[in-house]
Structure formats: structure tokens, C-alpha cells
Amino acid sequence: MRGIILAGGKGTRLHPLTHSVSKQLLPVYDKPMIYYPLSLLMLAGIRDILVISAPESLEAFRALLGDGRRWGLRFEFREQSEPRGLADAFLVGRDFIGGKPSCLILGDNIFFGHGLPGQLRKCARLKTGAIVFAYPVKDPERYGVIELDSRGRAVSIEEKPAKPRSHFAVPGLYFYDGRASNFAAGLKPSARGEIEITDLNLVYLRRGELRVEEMGRGTAWLDAGTHESLLQAANFVQAVEDRQGLMISCPEEVAFRLGYIDVKRLRRLAEAIPNAYGEYLLRLSREPMGGKKP
């Protein structure tokens, strides 16, 4: 399966912070925002990853991430000259996807929770159809809303409805089979001129091929797209890390625990980071557990 991180957009809700830097390069406590969706793709077992961003930001992402080899991954980069909707990622990345199943995650979405890695790996085995997630929220009118029947099957999906039919929002994490690019190419732009991800999901829903995975109460979903939510996300990460002594969404650790890199590589990466982040990786390299899976 191929992974896509959509890190485009103007980040206007975060101005003036994002006047000269991409939102997904901003820090969320102790690491760049893009590390969080990247680590989630890694936890799903995805190692071929495309980063899509605005032309003026691509070099900064290349400088930060490199080609991925230091983490046992492979990165490619594509530009999205203008925000044209989330489903446009499947047109920009069509050659990268190459007709294979893919997972799209938004660059400002952060997920954390017990059992999440296993849920992700199960979704990454998708062969046919699509999978979206349902997350309970108190203000569903702000999101894409999915309505479920008594058996947990999707009945309807609406984008920011005035009268939501359920309290389940659809987070920015989607799994699709190899037809996603073809379906996206057939979509018409919405009233705001964008190719909507909700419309792509509706294609699968109408074909009876949309599955829904509910995220339980033990899973946190944070959208770090406003000043308030960016601060909340940083405070959440800091509180969990300080309490547990473990890092959230550390690519080096995920790569090590999944066996993508060995202990020698981990130590080299740690030694290049002369702060608490590097010290954490050094401690990890001394653990007797080796590359135990997360």
C-alpha cells in the first residue's frame, strides 16, 4: 500500500504563523507537525510515502525528511499549486499510486491511542473498496459527518451539514483501493471549486463498498489547524510524554521497533540530535527489547 500526506493549503487559520512557513512544518511540542501523520502511516506498515505541498514549501519538506532512507522508508514529493480539495491528492499522486491501494492522511491530523496500530495494519490490508473512520464529536456540524445504521454500516455522508444526522465526524485518514485516482478524476468540483473527499467517499458508498471503522473512547484525534488547537495538541503531547516517559509519533522509534532500522542506525540518528530528543533515542537503543513492535 502507498501512503500520501497532504500538506498543502495556505494555512490561513494560523496566520501570521504561516505567512512564510507551511503549517505542517510548525512544531507540535517537540517535533514537526508532519512527523505525526508520517508516524501513523509507518504504524500501518506503509513505507512508500508521497508528500504533497505547495511549490514554495517543497524544498523545506525535502530538507526535513530527505529521501526517507534513514528511517527505512522511501519518500517522493509533488506540488499542488493551488488548494483544489482533498481528493485532488489522488490526481496529483496518480503516477505514484500506480493503481495500488493507498492511504491518505491530512498533514495536520494527530492520532494517538491504545490499539490504534493494530487497527491501522488491518486497514492497510485493504484490497477492494474504501475505509473511513468515525469519531464521536460534540460539534459535528464543523466536519464531514457520517451516519451509521444499527450494524455500524454507512448510510450517508455530508460535508459540514447544518443539521447533522449523527455525532460521528470523519477524521482526515482514509484508505482506498486502486480505483481511487480514476474515481477522483470523474468528480466535479463543488460550489467552492474543490474536488471534495466527501464526494469520493460517496462514490464508494453508492457502490456498497465503503467500510467504517469506529475510533473508540481511548483514541485521541486532534486537528492542529488553528491557534487554539495547535496549542491544545502541544499540551496533550507534552502531558502524555512527561507522564509516561515515552514519545508520541517519533519516526526513529517507530522505524526501530518495526525493524526498518537496526540499533546502530538508531544510535547514529540519536547522536546527531544533541538534546532531549536524541537522549531519548539513545536510551531506546540500550533497551534489551530490540525492535519490538509497537
PDB file of C-alpha atoms in Angstrom:
ATOM      1  CA  MET A   1       0.000   0.000   0.000  1.00  0.00           C
ATOM      2  CA  ARG A   2       1.106   3.551  -0.790  1.00  0.00           C
ATOM      3  CA  GLY A   3       0.810   6.456   1.639  1.00  0.00           C
ATOM      4  CA  ILE A   4       0.031  10.103   0.910  1.00  0.00           C
ATOM      5  CA  ILE A   5       0.470  13.029   3.288  1.00  0.00           C
ATOM      6  CA  LEU A   6      -1.425  16.078   2.057  1.00  0.00           C
ATOM      7  CA  ALA A   7       0.497  19.048   3.440  1.00  0.00           C
ATOM      8  CA  GLY A   8      -0.777  21.748   1.115  1.00  0.00           C
ATOM      9  CA  GLY A   9      -3.122  24.660   1.666  1.00  0.00           C
ATOM     10  CA  LYS A  10      -2.426  28.218   2.733  1.00  0.00           C
ATOM     11  CA  GLY A  11      -2.792  27.697   6.476  1.00  0.00           C
ATOM     12  CA  THR A  12      -4.782  30.939   6.707  1.00  0.00           C
ATOM     13  CA  ARG A  13      -6.361  29.986  10.041  1.00  0.00           C
ATOM     14  CA  LEU A  14      -2.854  30.058  11.524  1.00  0.00           C
ATOM     15  CA  HIS A  15      -1.733  33.422  10.126  1.00  0.00           C
ATOM     16  CA  PRO A  16       0.604  35.127  10.865  1.00  0.00           C
ATOM     17  CA  LEU A  17       2.441  31.930  11.895  1.00  0.00           C
ATOM     18  CA  THR A  18       2.099  30.508   8.395  1.00  0.00           C
ATOM     19  CA  HIS A  19       2.852  33.610   6.326  1.00  0.00           C
ATOM     20  CA  SER A  20       6.294  32.225   5.450  1.00  0.00           C
ATOM     21  CA  VAL A  21       6.231  28.581   6.548  1.00  0.00           C
ATOM     22  CA  SER A  22       3.978  25.626   5.836  1.00  0.00           C
ATOM     23  CA  LYS A  23       1.587  24.749   8.650  1.00  0.00           C
ATOM     24  CA  GLN A  24       2.834  21.152   8.651  1.00  0.00           C
ATOM     25  CA  LEU A  25       6.380  22.346   9.449  1.00  0.00           C
ATOM     26  CA  LEU A  26       5.293  24.106  12.638  1.00  0.00           C
ATOM     27  CA  PRO A  27       6.262  22.427  15.921  1.00  0.00           C
ATOM     28  CA  VAL A  28       3.781  20.400  17.937  1.00  0.00           C
ATOM     29  CA  TYR A  29       5.669  20.345  21.235  1.00  0.00           C
ATOM     30  CA  ASP A  30       8.927  18.514  20.442  1.00  0.00           C
ATOM     31  CA  LYS A  31       8.670  17.602  16.765  1.00  0.00           C
ATOM     32  CA  PRO A  32       7.422  18.993  13.441  1.00  0.00           C
ATOM     33  CA  MET A  33       3.714  18.569  12.832  1.00  0.00           C
ATOM     34  CA  ILE A  34       4.278  16.336   9.794  1.00  0.00           C
ATOM     35  CA  TYR A  35       6.013  13.729  11.991  1.00  0.00           C
ATOM     36  CA  TYR A  36       2.628  12.796  13.480  1.00  0.00           C
ATOM     37  CA  PRO A  37       0.836  11.736  10.262  1.00  0.00           C
ATOM     38  CA  LEU A  38       4.103  10.254   8.987  1.00  0.00           C
ATOM     39  CA  SER A  39       4.410   8.031  12.049  1.00  0.00           C
ATOM     40  CA  LEU A  40       0.814   6.913  11.646  1.00  0.00           C
ATOM     41  CA  LEU A  41       1.492   5.706   8.106  1.00  0.00           C
ATOM     42  CA  MET A  42       4.559   3.889   9.380  1.00  0.00           C
ATOM     43  CA  LEU A  43       2.494   2.191  12.096  1.00  0.00           C
ATOM     44  CA  ALA A  44       0.171   0.958   9.346  1.00  0.00           C
ATOM     45  CA  GLY A  45       3.181  -0.730   7.733  1.00  0.00           C
ATOM     46  CA  ILE A  46       3.384   1.756   4.845  1.00  0.00           C
ATOM     47  CA  ARG A  47       6.900   2.576   3.660  1.00  0.00           C
ATOM     48  CA  ASP A  48       6.378   4.264   0.250  1.00  0.00           C
ATOM     49  CA  ILE A  49       5.107   7.757   1.025  1.00  0.00           C
ATOM     50  CA  LEU A  50       4.261  10.792  -1.092  1.00  0.00           C
ATOM     51  CA  VAL A  51       4.286  14.288   0.403  1.00  0.00           C
ATOM     52  CA  ILE A  52       2.125  16.825  -1.434  1.00  0.00           C
ATOM     53  CA  SER A  53       2.597  20.506  -0.671  1.00  0.00           C
ATOM     54  CA  ALA A  54       2.635  23.990  -2.146  1.00  0.00           C
ATOM     55  CA  PRO A  55       5.560  24.700  -4.528  1.00  0.00           C
ATOM     56  CA  GLU A  56       7.189  27.195  -2.154  1.00  0.00           C
ATOM     57  CA  SER A  57       7.283  24.621   0.673  1.00  0.00           C
ATOM     58  CA  LEU A  58       8.588  21.527  -1.104  1.00  0.00           C
ATOM     59  CA  GLU A  59      12.269  22.271  -0.576  1.00  0.00           C
ATOM     60  CA  ALA A  60      11.723  22.709   3.154  1.00  0.00           C
ATOM     61  CA  PHE A  61       9.993  19.307   3.324  1.00  0.00           C
ATOM     62  CA  ARG A  62      12.828  17.722   1.343  1.00  0.00           C
ATOM     63  CA  ALA A  63      15.375  19.274   3.723  1.00  0.00           C
ATOM     64  CA  LEU A  64      13.494  17.960   6.757  1.00  0.00           C
ATOM     65  CA  LEU A  65      12.613  14.472   5.528  1.00  0.00           C
ATOM     66  CA  GLY A  66      15.247  13.620   2.933  1.00  0.00           C
ATOM     67  CA  ASP A  67      14.586  10.573   0.800  1.00  0.00           C
ATOM     68  CA  GLY A  68      13.420   8.515   3.780  1.00  0.00           C
ATOM     69  CA  ARG A  69      16.289   6.031   3.809  1.00  0.00           C
ATOM     70  CA  ARG A  70      17.461   6.975   7.298  1.00  0.00           C
ATOM     71  CA  TRP A  71      14.129   5.608   8.573  1.00  0.00           C
ATOM     72  CA  GLY A  72      13.913   2.685   6.148  1.00  0.00           C
ATOM     73  CA  LEU A  73      11.324   4.489   4.034  1.00  0.00           C
ATOM     74  CA  ARG A  74      11.029   5.949   0.544  1.00  0.00           C
ATOM     75  CA  PHE A  75       9.709   9.473   0.031  1.00  0.00           C
ATOM     76  CA  GLU A  76       8.548  11.257  -3.077  1.00  0.00           C
ATOM     77  CA  PHE A  77       7.349  14.843  -3.331  1.00  0.00           C
ATOM     78  CA  ARG A  78       4.775  16.542  -5.552  1.00  0.00           C
ATOM     79  CA  GLU A  79       3.465  20.081  -5.693  1.00  0.00           C
ATOM     80  CA  GLN A  80      -0.133  21.206  -5.506  1.00  0.00           C
ATOM     81  CA  SER A  81      -0.018  24.715  -6.958  1.00  0.00           C
ATOM     82  CA  GLU A  82      -3.403  25.709  -5.516  1.00  0.00           C
ATOM     83  CA  PRO A  83      -5.681  24.128  -2.901  1.00  0.00           C
ATOM     84  CA  ARG A  84      -8.057  22.113  -5.075  1.00  0.00           C
ATOM     85  CA  GLY A  85      -9.617  19.850  -2.490  1.00  0.00           C
ATOM     86  CA  LEU A  86      -8.504  16.753  -0.614  1.00  0.00           C
ATOM     87  CA  ALA A  87      -9.463  14.324  -3.371  1.00  0.00           C
ATOM     88  CA  ASP A  88      -7.112  16.198  -5.719  1.00  0.00           C
ATOM     89  CA  ALA A  89      -4.302  14.321  -3.929  1.00  0.00           C
ATOM     90  CA  PHE A  90      -5.244  11.254  -5.985  1.00  0.00           C
ATOM     91  CA  LEU A  91      -4.785  13.207  -9.206  1.00  0.00           C
ATOM     92  CA  VAL A  92      -1.517  14.843  -8.147  1.00  0.00           C
ATOM     93  CA  GLY A  93      -0.221  11.474  -6.944  1.00  0.00           C
ATOM     94  CA  ARG A  94      -1.706   9.298  -9.674  1.00  0.00           C
ATOM     95  CA  ASP A  95       1.600   8.065 -11.064  1.00  0.00           C
ATOM     96  CA  PHE A  96       2.959   7.469  -7.565  1.00  0.00           C
ATOM     97  CA  ILE A  97      -0.076   5.382  -6.599  1.00  0.00           C
ATOM     98  CA  GLY A  98       0.171   3.408  -9.818  1.00  0.00           C
ATOM     99  CA  GLY A  99      -3.210   1.713  -9.396  1.00  0.00           C
ATOM    100  CA  LYS A 100      -2.294   0.291  -5.983  1.00  0.00           C
ATOM    101  CA  PRO A 101      -4.272   0.671  -2.738  1.00  0.00           C
ATOM    102  CA  SER A 102      -3.405   3.837  -0.864  1.00  0.00           C
ATOM    103  CA  CYS A 103      -3.881   5.659   2.410  1.00  0.00           C
ATOM    104  CA  LEU A 104      -4.379   9.426   2.543  1.00  0.00           C
ATOM    105  CA  ILE A 105      -3.772  11.344   5.753  1.00  0.00           C
ATOM    106  CA  LEU A 106      -4.001  15.081   6.283  1.00  0.00           C
ATOM    107  CA  GLY A 107      -0.801  16.720   7.419  1.00  0.00           C
ATOM    108  CA  ASP A 108      -2.376  18.497  10.388  1.00  0.00           C
ATOM    109  CA  ASN A 109      -4.183  15.481  11.892  1.00  0.00           C
ATOM    110  CA  ILE A 110      -2.786  13.819  15.018  1.00  0.00           C
ATOM    111  CA  PHE A 111      -3.974  10.444  16.323  1.00  0.00           C
ATOM    112  CA  PHE A 112      -2.999   8.606  19.476  1.00  0.00           C
ATOM    113  CA  GLY A 113      -4.481   5.652  21.273  1.00  0.00           C
ATOM    114  CA  HIS A 114      -4.063   2.115  22.531  1.00  0.00           C
ATOM    115  CA  GLY A 115      -4.911  -0.457  19.864  1.00  0.00           C
ATOM    116  CA  LEU A 116      -4.594   2.048  17.026  1.00  0.00           C
ATOM    117  CA  PRO A 117      -1.541   0.396  15.364  1.00  0.00           C
ATOM    118  CA  GLY A 118      -3.371  -2.923  15.063  1.00  0.00           C
ATOM    119  CA  GLN A 119      -6.433  -1.208  13.637  1.00  0.00           C
ATOM    120  CA  LEU A 120      -4.280   0.590  11.083  1.00  0.00           C
ATOM    121  CA  ARG A 121      -2.442  -2.550   9.983  1.00  0.00           C
ATOM    122  CA  LYS A 122      -5.771  -4.297   9.451  1.00  0.00           C
ATOM    123  CA  CYS A 123      -6.972  -1.427   7.264  1.00  0.00           C
ATOM    124  CA  ALA A 124      -3.722  -1.464   5.294  1.00  0.00           C
ATOM    125  CA  ARG A 125      -4.615  -4.956   4.077  1.00  0.00           C
ATOM    126  CA  LEU A 126      -7.491  -3.456   2.087  1.00  0.00           C
ATOM    127  CA  LYS A 127      -7.845  -4.871  -1.419  1.00  0.00           C
ATOM    128  CA  THR A 128     -11.291  -3.699  -2.542  1.00  0.00           C
ATOM    129  CA  GLY A 129     -13.417  -0.722  -1.578  1.00  0.00           C
ATOM    130  CA  ALA A 130     -12.632   2.060   0.877  1.00  0.00           C
ATOM    131  CA  ILE A 131     -12.390   2.538   4.626  1.00  0.00           C
ATOM    132  CA  VAL A 132     -13.137   5.710   6.554  1.00  0.00           C
ATOM    133  CA  PHE A 133     -13.196   6.288  10.299  1.00  0.00           C
ATOM    134  CA  ALA A 134     -15.971   7.545  12.539  1.00  0.00           C
ATOM    135  CA  TYR A 135     -15.069   9.638  15.572  1.00  0.00           C
ATOM    136  CA  PRO A 136     -17.633  10.983  18.057  1.00  0.00           C
ATOM    137  CA  VAL A 137     -17.577  14.784  18.454  1.00  0.00           C
ATOM    138  CA  LYS A 138     -19.773  17.311  20.230  1.00  0.00           C
ATOM    139  CA  ASP A 139     -19.884  19.730  17.259  1.00  0.00           C
ATOM    140  CA  PRO A 140     -20.357  17.546  14.147  1.00  0.00           C
ATOM    141  CA  GLU A 141     -21.572  20.481  12.034  1.00  0.00           C
ATOM    142  CA  ARG A 142     -17.900  21.522  11.708  1.00  0.00           C
ATOM    143  CA  TYR A 143     -16.901  18.291   9.955  1.00  0.00           C
ATOM    144  CA  GLY A 144     -17.823  15.740   7.365  1.00  0.00           C
ATOM    145  CA  VAL A 145     -20.498  13.704   9.137  1.00  0.00           C
ATOM    146  CA  ILE A 146     -21.185  10.013   8.636  1.00  0.00           C
ATOM    147  CA  GLU A 147     -24.473   8.361   9.582  1.00  0.00           C
ATOM    148  CA  LEU A 148     -24.400   4.691  10.589  1.00  0.00           C
ATOM    149  CA  ASP A 149     -27.110   2.073  10.796  1.00  0.00           C
ATOM    150  CA  SER A 150     -27.607  -0.303  13.728  1.00  0.00           C
ATOM    151  CA  ARG A 151     -24.910  -2.600  12.344  1.00  0.00           C
ATOM    152  CA  GLY A 152     -22.313   0.145  12.014  1.00  0.00           C
ATOM    153  CA  ARG A 153     -22.622   0.452   8.236  1.00  0.00           C
ATOM    154  CA  ALA A 154     -22.517   3.813   6.469  1.00  0.00           C
ATOM    155  CA  VAL A 155     -25.899   5.223   5.463  1.00  0.00           C
ATOM    156  CA  SER A 156     -24.967   8.774   4.471  1.00  0.00           C
ATOM    157  CA  ILE A 157     -22.082  11.225   4.428  1.00  0.00           C
ATOM    158  CA  GLU A 158     -22.486  15.006   4.410  1.00  0.00           C
ATOM    159  CA  GLU A 159     -19.939  17.806   4.447  1.00  0.00           C
ATOM    160  CA  LYS A 160     -20.489  20.262   7.333  1.00  0.00           C
ATOM    161  CA  PRO A 161     -24.281  19.842   7.460  1.00  0.00           C
ATOM    162  CA  ALA A 162     -26.427  22.450   9.207  1.00  0.00           C
ATOM    163  CA  LYS A 163     -28.428  19.629  10.794  1.00  0.00           C
ATOM    164  CA  PRO A 164     -26.079  16.665  11.334  1.00  0.00           C
ATOM    165  CA  ARG A 165     -27.649  13.217  11.185  1.00  0.00           C
ATOM    166  CA  SER A 166     -25.181  11.823  13.700  1.00  0.00           C
ATOM    167  CA  HIS A 167     -22.429  12.876  16.096  1.00  0.00           C
ATOM    168  CA  PHE A 168     -19.756  10.962  14.146  1.00  0.00           C
ATOM    169  CA  ALA A 169     -17.187  13.029  12.259  1.00  0.00           C
ATOM    170  CA  VAL A 170     -14.913  11.612   9.566  1.00  0.00           C
ATOM    171  CA  PRO A 171     -11.251  12.289  10.514  1.00  0.00           C
ATOM    172  CA  GLY A 172      -8.587  13.061   7.925  1.00  0.00           C
ATOM    173  CA  LEU A 173      -7.496   9.448   7.442  1.00  0.00           C
ATOM    174  CA  TYR A 174      -8.741   7.371   4.513  1.00  0.00           C
ATOM    175  CA  PHE A 175      -7.919   4.001   2.940  1.00  0.00           C
ATOM    176  CA  TYR A 176      -8.791   3.274  -0.709  1.00  0.00           C
ATOM    177  CA  ASP A 177      -8.337   0.530  -3.244  1.00  0.00           C
ATOM    178  CA  GLY A 178      -6.546   1.024  -6.554  1.00  0.00           C
ATOM    179  CA  ARG A 179      -9.503   2.778  -8.215  1.00  0.00           C
ATOM    180  CA  ALA A 180      -9.334   5.982  -6.146  1.00  0.00           C
ATOM    181  CA  SER A 181      -7.496   8.033  -8.782  1.00  0.00           C
ATOM    182  CA  ASN A 182      -9.918   7.001 -11.516  1.00  0.00           C
ATOM    183  CA  PHE A 183     -12.914   7.830  -9.350  1.00  0.00           C
ATOM    184  CA  ALA A 184     -11.383  11.180  -8.328  1.00  0.00           C
ATOM    185  CA  ALA A 185     -10.821  12.066 -11.978  1.00  0.00           C
ATOM    186  CA  GLY A 186     -14.553  11.737 -12.568  1.00  0.00           C
ATOM    187  CA  LEU A 187     -15.605  14.089  -9.771  1.00  0.00           C
ATOM    188  CA  LYS A 188     -16.971  17.562 -10.467  1.00  0.00           C
ATOM    189  CA  PRO A 189     -15.713  20.484  -8.385  1.00  0.00           C
ATOM    190  CA  SER A 190     -18.018  21.612  -5.589  1.00  0.00           C
ATOM    191  CA  ALA A 191     -19.529  25.075  -5.221  1.00  0.00           C
ATOM    192  CA  ARG A 192     -16.254  26.229  -3.656  1.00  0.00           C
ATOM    193  CA  GLY A 193     -14.313  24.928  -6.667  1.00  0.00           C
ATOM    194  CA  GLU A 194     -12.710  21.944  -4.942  1.00  0.00           C
ATOM    195  CA  ILE A 195     -12.716  18.196  -5.522  1.00  0.00           C
ATOM    196  CA  GLU A 196     -14.221  17.055  -2.253  1.00  0.00           C
ATOM    197  CA  ILE A 197     -13.125  13.952  -0.377  1.00  0.00           C
ATOM    198  CA  THR A 198     -16.743  13.508   0.711  1.00  0.00           C
ATOM    199  CA  ASP A 199     -17.734  13.107  -2.950  1.00  0.00           C
ATOM    200  CA  LEU A 200     -15.065  10.432  -3.418  1.00  0.00           C
ATOM    201  CA  ASN A 201     -16.361   8.611  -0.351  1.00  0.00           C
ATOM    202  CA  LEU A 202     -19.888   8.852  -1.736  1.00  0.00           C
ATOM    203  CA  VAL A 203     -18.754   7.027  -4.889  1.00  0.00           C
ATOM    204  CA  TYR A 204     -17.755   4.048  -2.757  1.00  0.00           C
ATOM    205  CA  LEU A 205     -20.840   4.367  -0.547  1.00  0.00           C
ATOM    206  CA  ARG A 206     -23.205   4.233  -3.527  1.00  0.00           C
ATOM    207  CA  ARG A 207     -21.417   1.154  -4.801  1.00  0.00           C
ATOM    208  CA  GLY A 208     -21.848  -0.519  -1.419  1.00  0.00           C
ATOM    209  CA  GLU A 209     -18.056  -0.627  -0.966  1.00  0.00           C
ATOM    210  CA  LEU A 210     -17.471   1.814   1.904  1.00  0.00           C
ATOM    211  CA  ARG A 211     -16.490   0.330   5.265  1.00  0.00           C
ATOM    212  CA  VAL A 212     -16.450   2.258   8.518  1.00  0.00           C
ATOM    213  CA  GLU A 213     -14.069   1.792  11.434  1.00  0.00           C
ATOM    214  CA  GLU A 214     -15.147   3.443  14.665  1.00  0.00           C
ATOM    215  CA  MET A 215     -12.475   5.059  16.796  1.00  0.00           C
ATOM    216  CA  GLY A 216     -13.149   4.275  20.427  1.00  0.00           C
ATOM    217  CA  ARG A 217     -13.064   6.450  23.527  1.00  0.00           C
ATOM    218  CA  GLY A 218      -9.420   5.567  24.104  1.00  0.00           C
ATOM    219  CA  THR A 219      -8.283   7.230  20.865  1.00  0.00           C
ATOM    220  CA  ALA A 220      -7.451  10.928  20.632  1.00  0.00           C
ATOM    221  CA  TRP A 221      -7.910  12.796  17.359  1.00  0.00           C
ATOM    222  CA  LEU A 222      -6.517  16.318  17.185  1.00  0.00           C
ATOM    223  CA  ASP A 223      -6.689  18.735  14.248  1.00  0.00           C
ATOM    224  CA  ALA A 224      -3.859  21.230  14.750  1.00  0.00           C
ATOM    225  CA  GLY A 225      -5.180  23.752  12.232  1.00  0.00           C
ATOM    226  CA  THR A 226      -5.972  26.729  14.467  1.00  0.00           C
ATOM    227  CA  HIS A 227      -4.031  28.631  17.114  1.00  0.00           C
ATOM    228  CA  GLU A 228      -6.133  27.074  19.861  1.00  0.00           C
ATOM    229  CA  SER A 229      -5.959  23.505  18.543  1.00  0.00           C
ATOM    230  CA  LEU A 230      -2.215  23.801  17.861  1.00  0.00           C
ATOM    231  CA  LEU A 231      -1.648  24.754  21.497  1.00  0.00           C
ATOM    232  CA  GLN A 232      -4.010  22.017  22.697  1.00  0.00           C
ATOM    233  CA  ALA A 233      -2.161  19.429  20.629  1.00  0.00           C
ATOM    234  CA  ALA A 234       1.205  20.540  22.003  1.00  0.00           C
ATOM    235  CA  ASN A 235      -0.104  20.428  25.565  1.00  0.00           C
ATOM    236  CA  PHE A 236      -1.588  16.972  25.005  1.00  0.00           C
ATOM    237  CA  VAL A 237       1.668  15.565  23.613  1.00  0.00           C
ATOM    238  CA  GLN A 238       3.714  17.156  26.406  1.00  0.00           C
ATOM    239  CA  ALA A 239       1.411  15.820  29.128  1.00  0.00           C
ATOM    240  CA  VAL A 240       1.429  12.243  27.804  1.00  0.00           C
ATOM    241  CA  GLU A 241       5.170  12.182  27.149  1.00  0.00           C
ATOM    242  CA  ASP A 242       6.057  13.644  30.546  1.00  0.00           C
ATOM    243  CA  ARG A 243       3.709  11.250  32.326  1.00  0.00           C
ATOM    244  CA  GLN A 244       4.752   8.065  30.512  1.00  0.00           C
ATOM    245  CA  GLY A 245       8.350   8.852  29.606  1.00  0.00           C
ATOM    246  CA  LEU A 246       7.571   7.739  26.050  1.00  0.00           C
ATOM    247  CA  MET A 247       7.427   9.750  22.853  1.00  0.00           C
ATOM    248  CA  ILE A 248       4.361  10.114  20.660  1.00  0.00           C
ATOM    249  CA  SER A 249       4.904   9.793  16.897  1.00  0.00           C
ATOM    250  CA  CYS A 250       8.695   9.571  16.866  1.00  0.00           C
ATOM    251  CA  PRO A 251       9.648   8.243  13.378  1.00  0.00           C
ATOM    252  CA  GLU A 252      13.036   6.989  14.551  1.00  0.00           C
ATOM    253  CA  GLU A 253      11.443   4.913  17.307  1.00  0.00           C
ATOM    254  CA  VAL A 254       8.704   3.543  15.057  1.00  0.00           C
ATOM    255  CA  ALA A 255      11.275   2.581  12.427  1.00  0.00           C
ATOM    256  CA  PHE A 256      13.390   0.817  15.049  1.00  0.00           C
ATOM    257  CA  ARG A 257      10.540  -1.060  16.699  1.00  0.00           C
ATOM    258  CA  LEU A 258       9.225  -2.214  13.332  1.00  0.00           C
ATOM    259  CA  GLY A 259      12.669  -3.432  12.292  1.00  0.00           C
ATOM    260  CA  TYR A 260      13.133  -0.900   9.487  1.00  0.00           C
ATOM    261  CA  ILE A 261      16.428   0.226  11.018  1.00  0.00           C
ATOM    262  CA  ASP A 262      18.875  -1.534  13.344  1.00  0.00           C
ATOM    263  CA  VAL A 263      20.315  -0.384  16.651  1.00  0.00           C
ATOM    264  CA  LYS A 264      23.477   1.010  15.005  1.00  0.00           C
ATOM    265  CA  ARG A 265      21.416   3.247  12.736  1.00  0.00           C
ATOM    266  CA  LEU A 266      19.290   4.350  15.689  1.00  0.00           C
ATOM    267  CA  ARG A 267      22.401   5.347  17.647  1.00  0.00           C
ATOM    268  CA  ARG A 268      23.769   7.330  14.704  1.00  0.00           C
ATOM    269  CA  LEU A 269      20.470   9.179  14.406  1.00  0.00           C
ATOM    270  CA  ALA A 270      20.441   9.833  18.151  1.00  0.00           C
ATOM    271  CA  GLU A 271      23.979  11.177  18.220  1.00  0.00           C
ATOM    272  CA  ALA A 272      23.072  13.741  15.548  1.00  0.00           C
ATOM    273  CA  ILE A 273      20.389  15.265  17.801  1.00  0.00           C
ATOM    274  CA  PRO A 274      22.118  16.894  20.830  1.00  0.00           C
ATOM    275  CA  ASN A 275      19.088  17.420  23.052  1.00  0.00           C
ATOM    276  CA  ALA A 276      16.413  15.517  24.993  1.00  0.00           C
ATOM    277  CA  TYR A 277      15.041  14.049  21.761  1.00  0.00           C
ATOM    278  CA  GLY A 278      18.411  12.475  20.967  1.00  0.00           C
ATOM    279  CA  GLU A 279      18.839  11.323  24.554  1.00  0.00           C
ATOM    280  CA  TYR A 280      15.506   9.517  24.337  1.00  0.00           C
ATOM    281  CA  LEU A 281      16.668   7.659  21.227  1.00  0.00           C
ATOM    282  CA  LEU A 282      19.945   6.719  22.929  1.00  0.00           C
ATOM    283  CA  ARG A 283      18.032   5.266  25.879  1.00  0.00           C
ATOM    284  CA  LEU A 284      15.874   3.340  23.445  1.00  0.00           C
ATOM    285  CA  SER A 285      18.960   1.912  21.734  1.00  0.00           C
ATOM    286  CA  ARG A 286      20.166   0.497  25.077  1.00  0.00           C
ATOM    287  CA  GLU A 287      16.938  -1.360  25.847  1.00  0.00           C
ATOM    288  CA  PRO A 288      17.211  -5.163  25.703  1.00  0.00           C
ATOM    289  CA  MET A 289      13.892  -5.390  23.827  1.00  0.00           C
ATOM    290  CA  GLY A 290      15.454  -4.606  20.435  1.00  0.00           C
ATOM    291  CA  GLY A 291      12.989  -3.789  17.681  1.00  0.00           C
ATOM    292  CA  LYS A 292       9.845  -4.893  19.491  1.00  0.00           C
ATOM    293  CA  LYS A 293       6.760  -3.860  17.555  1.00  0.00           C
ATOM    294  CA  PRO A 294       4.675  -1.011  18.993  1.00  0.00           C
TER     295      PRO A 294
END
